[in-house]
Coordinates of C-alpha atoms in Angstrom, one line a residue:
M1198 CA -5.9 -27.4 29.3
L1199 CA -4.3 -24.3 28.0
P1200 CA -1.0 -23.3 29.6
E1201 CA -1.0 -20.3 32.0
V1202 CA 0.2 -17.1 30.4
S1203 CA 2.7 -14.8 32.1
P1204 CA 1.6 -11.2 31.5
S1205 CA 5.2 -10.0 31.6
A1206 CA 6.1 -12.3 28.8
A1207 CA 3.1 -11.7 26.5
L1208 CA 2.4 -8.0 27.2
P1209 CA 5.0 -6.6 24.7
F1210 CA 3.7 -8.8 21.9
W1211 CA 0.0 -8.1 22.7
G1212 CA 0.8 -4.3 22.9
L1213 CA 2.4 -4.5 19.4
G1214 CA -0.6 -6.5 18.2
A1215 CA -3.0 -3.9 19.5
L1216 CA -1.0 -1.2 17.6
L1217 CA -1.3 -3.3 14.5
L1218 CA -5.1 -3.7 14.8
A1219 CA -5.4 0.0 15.4
S1220 CA -3.6 0.7 12.2
L1221 CA -6.7 -0.6 10.3
S1222 CA -8.3 2.8 11.0
R1223 CA -10.3 4.3 8.1
L1224 CA -8.4 7.6 8.6
E1225 CA -5.5 7.7 6.1
T1226 CA -3.2 9.8 8.3
R1227 CA -3.8 7.9 11.5
R1228 CA -3.4 4.6 9.7
R1229 CA 0.0 5.4 8.2
W1230 CA 1.4 6.9 11.5
L1231 CA 0.3 3.8 13.4
Q1232 CA 2.0 1.6 10.9
I1233 CA 5.2 3.6 11.3
G1234 CA 4.9 3.4 15.0
F1235 CA 4.5 -0.4 15.0
H1236 CA 7.5 -1.0 12.8
T1237 CA 9.7 1.6 14.7
L1238 CA 8.9 0.2 18.2
Y1239 CA 9.3 -3.5 17.1
G1240 CA 12.5 -2.7 15.2
L1241 CA 14.1 -0.8 18.1
A1242 CA 13.1 -3.6 20.5
M1243 CA 14.6 -6.3 18.3
L1244 CA 17.7 -4.4 17.6
L1245 CA 18.5 -3.1 21.1
C1246 CA 16.9 -5.6 23.5
P1247 CA 15.7 -8.8 21.8
R1248 CA 15.9 -10.7 25.1
L1249 CA 13.1 -8.5 26.5
L1250 CA 10.7 -9.9 23.8
H1251 CA 12.0 -13.5 23.5
G1252 CA 13.7 -14.2 26.8
S1253 CA 10.6 -16.0 28.3
S1254 CA 9.7 -17.8 25.0
F1255 CA 12.1 -20.7 25.5
I1256 CA 13.0 -23.2 28.2
G1257 CA 16.7 -22.4 28.9
N1258 CA 18.8 -19.3 28.3
L1259 CA 19.4 -17.8 24.9
D1260 CA 23.1 -17.7 24.2
A1261 CA 25.0 -14.8 22.6
A1262 CA 24.5 -16.3 19.1
H1263 CA 20.7 -16.5 19.6
I1264 CA 20.5 -12.9 20.6
F1265 CA 22.8 -11.8 17.8
L1266 CA 20.6 -13.5 15.1
L1267 CA 17.5 -12.0 16.6
R1268 CA 18.9 -8.5 16.2
F1269 CA 18.9 -8.8 12.4
E1270 CA 15.1 -8.5 12.4
G1271 CA 15.3 -5.0 13.8
P1272 CA 16.9 -3.2 10.8
L1273 CA 14.2 -4.7 8.5
H1274 CA 11.3 -3.2 10.5
L1275 CA 13.2 0.1 10.8
G1276 CA 13.5 0.1 7.1
F1277 CA 9.8 -0.5 6.7
A1278 CA 9.1 2.4 9.0
F1279 CA 11.5 4.7 7.2
F1280 CA 10.0 3.9 3.8
L1281 CA 6.5 4.5 5.0
Y1282 CA 7.6 7.8 6.6
R1283 CA 9.2 9.0 3.4
I1284 CA 6.1 8.4 1.3
H1285 CA 3.4 9.3 3.9
E1286 CA 2.5 12.6 2.2
E1287 CA 2.2 10.9 -1.2
P1288 CA 0.8 7.3 -0.9
L1289 CA 2.3 4.7 -3.1
R1290 CA 0.7 4.3 -6.5
C1291 CA 0.9 0.5 -6.5
D1292 CA 0.4 0.3 -2.7
P1293 CA -1.0 -3.3 -2.7
I1294 CA 2.4 -4.7 -3.5
V1295 CA 3.9 -3.5 -0.2
P1296 CA 1.2 -4.9 2.2
F1297 CA 1.0 -8.0 0.0
A1298 CA 4.8 -8.6 0.5
K1299 CA 4.4 -8.0 4.2
A1300 CA 1.5 -10.4 4.4
L1301 CA 3.4 -13.1 2.6
V1302 CA 6.5 -12.5 4.9
A1303 CA 4.3 -12.6 8.0
F1304 CA 2.6 -15.8 6.9
F1305 CA 5.8 -17.6 6.1
S1306 CA 7.2 -16.4 9.5
L1307 CA 4.2 -17.8 11.3
F1308 CA 4.3 -21.1 9.5
T1309 CA 8.1 -21.5 10.2
Q1310 CA 7.7 -20.6 13.9
L1311 CA 4.8 -23.1 14.4
F1312 CA 6.5 -25.9 12.4
I1313 CA 9.8 -25.5 14.1
A1314 CA 8.1 -25.3 17.5
Y1315 CA 6.2 -28.5 16.8
Y1316 CA 9.4 -30.3 15.5
V1317 CA 11.5 -29.2 18.5
T1318 CA 8.8 -30.1 21.0
E1319 CA 8.4 -33.6 19.6
S1320 CA 12.1 -34.1 19.1
K1321 CA 14.3 -35.7 21.7
K1322 CA 17.4 -33.7 20.7
K1323 CA 19.1 -31.5 23.3
G1324 CA 18.8 -27.8 23.1
L1325 CA 16.4 -25.0 23.6
K1326 CA 12.7 -25.8 23.5
P1327 CA 9.7 -23.5 23.3
S1328 CA 8.2 -22.7 26.7
S1329 CA 4.4 -22.6 27.4
Q1330 CA 4.6 -18.8 26.8
Y1331 CA 5.9 -19.2 23.2
F1332 CA 2.6 -19.8 21.4
Y1333 CA 1.1 -16.6 23.0
C1334 CA 4.0 -14.4 21.9
A1335 CA 5.7 -14.4 18.6
P1336 CA 3.2 -16.6 16.7
V1337 CA 0.3 -14.4 17.9
L1338 CA 2.0 -11.3 16.6
A1339 CA 2.8 -12.9 13.3
A1340 CA -0.8 -14.1 12.9
L1341 CA -2.1 -10.6 13.6
W1342 CA 0.4 -9.0 11.2
T1343 CA -0.7 -11.4 8.4
L1344 CA -4.3 -10.6 9.0
V1345 CA -3.8 -6.8 9.1
E1346 CA -1.7 -6.7 5.9
A1347 CA -4.2 -9.0 4.1
V1348 CA -7.1 -6.6 5.1
R1349 CA -5.0 -3.7 3.8
V1350 CA -4.5 -5.4 0.4
Y1351 CA -8.3 -6.1 0.2
R1352 CA -9.2 -2.5 1.0
H1353 CA -6.9 -0.8 -1.5
E1354 CA -8.5 0.9 -4.5
R1355 CA -6.7 2.0 -7.6
T1356 CA -7.4 5.2 -9.5
S1357 CA -7.1 5.4 -13.3
A1358 CA -5.9 9.0 -13.1
T1359 CA -2.8 8.1 -11.1
E1360 CA -2.1 5.1 -13.3
V1361 CA -2.2 7.3 -16.4
N1362 CA 0.0 10.0 -14.7
V1363 CA 2.8 7.6 -14.0
L1364 CA 2.7 6.1 -17.5
C1365 CA 2.9 9.6 -18.9
Q1366 CA 5.9 10.4 -16.8
R1367 CA 7.8 7.2 -17.9
T1368 CA 6.9 8.0 -21.6
Q1369 CA 8.1 11.6 -21.3
R1370 CA 11.5 10.5 -19.9
C1371 CA 12.0 8.2 -22.9
I1372 CA 10.9 10.9 -25.4
E1373 CA 13.2 13.6 -23.9
G1374 CA 16.2 11.2 -23.8
L1375 CA 16.8 11.5 -20.1
P1376 CA 19.3 9.1 -18.3
P1377 CA 18.0 5.5 -18.5
N1378 CA 16.0 4.3 -15.6
V1379 CA 17.2 1.6 -13.2
D1380 CA 14.7 -1.1 -14.0
N1381 CA 17.5 -3.7 -14.6
F1382 CA 19.2 -2.8 -11.3
F1383 CA 16.0 -3.3 -9.4
L1384 CA 15.6 -6.7 -11.1
L1385 CA 19.2 -7.6 -10.1
D1386 CA 18.4 -6.5 -6.6
A1387 CA 15.3 -8.8 -6.5
G1388 CA 17.4 -11.7 -7.8
M1389 CA 20.0 -11.3 -5.0
A1390 CA 17.2 -11.0 -2.4
F1391 CA 15.6 -14.2 -3.6
L1392 CA 19.0 -15.9 -3.4
Y1393 CA 19.3 -14.7 0.2
T1394 CA 15.9 -16.2 0.9
F1395 CA 16.8 -19.6 -0.7
L1396 CA 20.2 -20.0 0.9
N1397 CA 19.1 -18.9 4.4
Y1398 CA 15.9 -20.9 4.4
A1399 CA 17.2 -24.1 2.8
Y1400 CA 20.7 -24.3 4.3
P1401 CA 20.7 -22.4 7.7
S1402 CA 22.9 -24.9 9.5
Q1403 CA 25.6 -25.0 6.8
I1404 CA 25.8 -21.2 6.7
L1405 CA 26.0 -20.8 10.5
K1406 CA 28.6 -23.6 10.8
L1407 CA 30.7 -21.8 8.1
V1408 CA 30.7 -18.3 9.7
F1409 CA 30.2 -19.0 13.5
K1410 CA 32.9 -19.8 15.9
R1411 CA 33.1 -23.5 17.0
E1412 CA 31.8 -22.9 20.5
F1413 CA 28.5 -21.8 19.0
A1414 CA 27.1 -25.1 17.7
P1415 CA 24.0 -24.3 15.7
D1416 CA 20.8 -25.9 17.2
T1417 CA 17.3 -25.9 15.8
I1418 CA 16.5 -22.4 17.3
H1419 CA 19.6 -20.9 15.7
N1420 CA 18.3 -22.4 12.4
L1421 CA 14.9 -20.9 13.0
F1422 CA 16.3 -17.4 13.4
C1423 CA 18.5 -17.8 10.3
R1424 CA 15.4 -19.0 8.3
Q1425 CA 13.5 -15.9 9.5
F1426 CA 16.2 -13.7 8.1
G1427 CA 15.8 -15.4 4.8
I1428 CA 12.0 -14.8 5.0
W1429 CA 12.5 -11.0 5.5
A1430 CA 14.6 -10.9 2.3
L1431 CA 11.5 -12.2 0.5
F1432 CA 9.9 -8.8 1.0
V1433 CA 12.8 -7.1 -0.7
G1434 CA 12.6 -9.4 -3.7
I1435 CA 8.9 -8.8 -4.2
V1436 CA 9.0 -5.1 -3.8
S1437 CA 12.1 -4.7 -6.0
I1438 CA 10.3 -6.5 -8.9
A1439 CA 7.5 -3.9 -8.6
A1440 CA 9.8 -0.9 -8.0
P1441 CA 10.2 0.0 -11.7
N1442 CA 6.5 0.9 -11.7
F1443 CA 7.0 3.4 -8.8
T1444 CA 7.5 7.1 -9.3
V1445 CA 11.1 8.3 -9.0
H1446 CA 10.3 9.9 -5.7
H1447 CA 9.0 6.5 -4.3
Q1448 CA 12.0 4.7 -5.9
K1449 CA 14.4 7.0 -4.1
A1450 CA 12.5 6.5 -0.8
Y1451 CA 12.6 2.7 -1.2
V1452 CA 16.3 2.7 -2.0
T1453 CA 17.2 5.0 0.9
S1454 CA 15.3 2.7 3.3
R1455 CA 17.3 -0.2 1.9
V1456 CA 20.6 1.6 2.4
M1457 CA 19.7 2.3 6.0
T1458 CA 18.8 -1.4 6.6
Q1459 CA 22.0 -2.6 5.0
G1460 CA 24.0 -0.1 6.9
L1461 CA 22.6 -1.5 10.2
F1462 CA 23.4 -5.0 8.9
F1463 CA 26.9 -3.9 8.2
V1464 CA 27.3 -2.5 11.8
L1465 CA 25.9 -5.8 13.2
N1466 CA 28.2 -7.8 11.2
V1467 CA 31.2 -5.7 12.3
Y1468 CA 30.0 -6.2 15.9
G1469 CA 29.8 -9.9 15.3
H1470 CA 33.5 -10.0 14.3
W1471 CA 35.0 -7.5 16.7
G1472 CA 32.3 -6.8 19.4
A1473 CA 32.3 -7.6 23.1
E1474 CA 31.2 -11.2 22.4
T1475 CA 32.8 -12.3 19.1
I1476 CA 30.3 -14.5 17.2
Y1477 CA 31.9 -14.9 13.8
S1478 CA 35.0 -17.0 13.1
H1479 CA 38.0 -14.9 12.3
N1480 CA 38.6 -17.1 9.2
H1481 CA 35.5 -15.7 7.5
I1482 CA 34.9 -12.0 6.8
S1483 CA 32.2 -12.6 4.2
P1484 CA 29.2 -11.4 6.3
F1485 CA 30.3 -7.7 6.6
M1486 CA 32.0 -7.7 3.2
I1487 CA 28.7 -8.7 1.5
S1488 CA 26.9 -6.0 3.5
G1489 CA 29.5 -3.4 2.4
F1490 CA 29.3 -4.4 -1.3
Y1491 CA 25.5 -4.4 -1.1
I1492 CA 25.5 -0.8 0.3
T1493 CA 27.7 0.2 -2.7
F1494 CA 25.3 -1.4 -5.1
L1495 CA 22.3 0.4 -3.6
L1496 CA 24.0 3.7 -3.5
S1497 CA 24.8 3.4 -7.2
I1498 CA 21.0 3.0 -7.8
Y1499 CA 20.3 6.0 -5.6
Y1500 CA 22.6 8.3 -7.5
K1501 CA 21.3 7.1 -10.8
L1502 CA 17.8 8.1 -9.6
K1503 CA 19.1 11.4 -8.4
R1504 CA 20.7 12.2 -11.8
T1505 CA 17.3 11.4 -13.4
V1506 CA 15.5 13.9 -11.1
E1507 CA 18.1 16.6 -11.8
S1508 CA 17.8 16.1 -15.5
E1509 CA 14.0 16.3 -15.3
T1510 CA 14.3 19.5 -13.2
S1511 CA 16.8 21.1 -15.6
N1512 CA 14.5 20.4 -18.6
E1513 CA 11.5 21.9 -16.8
V1514 CA 13.6 25.1 -16.1
V1515 CA 14.6 25.3 -19.8
E1516 CA 11.0 24.9 -20.9
E1517 CA 9.9 27.7 -18.5
N1518 CA 12.7 30.0 -19.8
D1519 CA 11.7 29.4 -23.4
V1520 CA 8.1 30.5 -22.8
P1521 CA 8.0 34.3 -23.8
T1522 CA 6.5 36.7 -21.4
E1523 CA 3.7 39.2 -22.3
D1524 CA 6.2 42.1 -22.6
E1525 CA 8.4 40.0 -24.9
E1526 CA 5.4 39.2 -27.1
E1527 CA 4.6 42.9 -27.4
T1528 CA 8.1 43.9 -28.4
E1529 CA 8.3 41.1 -30.9
K1530 CA 5.1 42.3 -32.7
P1531 CA 5.9 44.3 -35.9
K1532 CA 5.2 48.0 -35.6
S1533 CA 2.2 49.2 -37.4
Q1534 CA 2.8 51.4 -40.4

């Protein structure tokens, strides 16, 4: 017999799931705004009040460390929303890579949630265990998210005209000797993101023991939330590998969204050190230091892209000024004898 579902516990997840399904609309404008709405609402809920979504999903009370780890999912969804907003007037040329990365992230999140829930339920260890509401909440939303993004990848159609246009732009930059692009920086960013994924997914307990205060002994649910943070970094790694093929406008939008996400991470890490409920050990300042250095790295990419745009604009202005007007052509003609 299936467990009884509490509407108050499942309603937020089902509402977000309905918003996801509605984003499969055939109308381009409606589809993009519904995507932005989903990521914005979910991101704000996870950042500001994660207990509202996950409070009824476990038997027992979530401690301050559980809530703190859950908040890190919020900036990632807000980053998704901001990126989609910046490019909504000019859809991404290689659009399949973004929904593909989201589908992969959602699938791994679903797999991890179900596997950890099964392990904790069967285990005799003390600690939080999933409640009867759990399987109707977060896993359902992750499954719907996987389905929606997979459908979006399947529906996408490439156009040869757009492909040729982007190739021409890259070739023109090389011919005119404009500032070098940032392909290698994006690859370095992807490498760091994959390292984030590996460390957080493979060694969650060791990382949490290193940075958390002793009173917050990591349990399986702490490890689950830490692994999910590693899964979100997988999206960054995949998109950063494809970012060199974006237009400069899309690259700037992507990097700006990443700066916003890392900025929120920095604020959360500072709160974890000196907030109302101190989570981190005072012996380790690495979390917010890493966030700060990462912001600096992303800003360097942004300003390189900005200089590239300024160089292209200045060259276009020079070319326009070099074109003679009709009056100038008339004056330059030799006078007839």
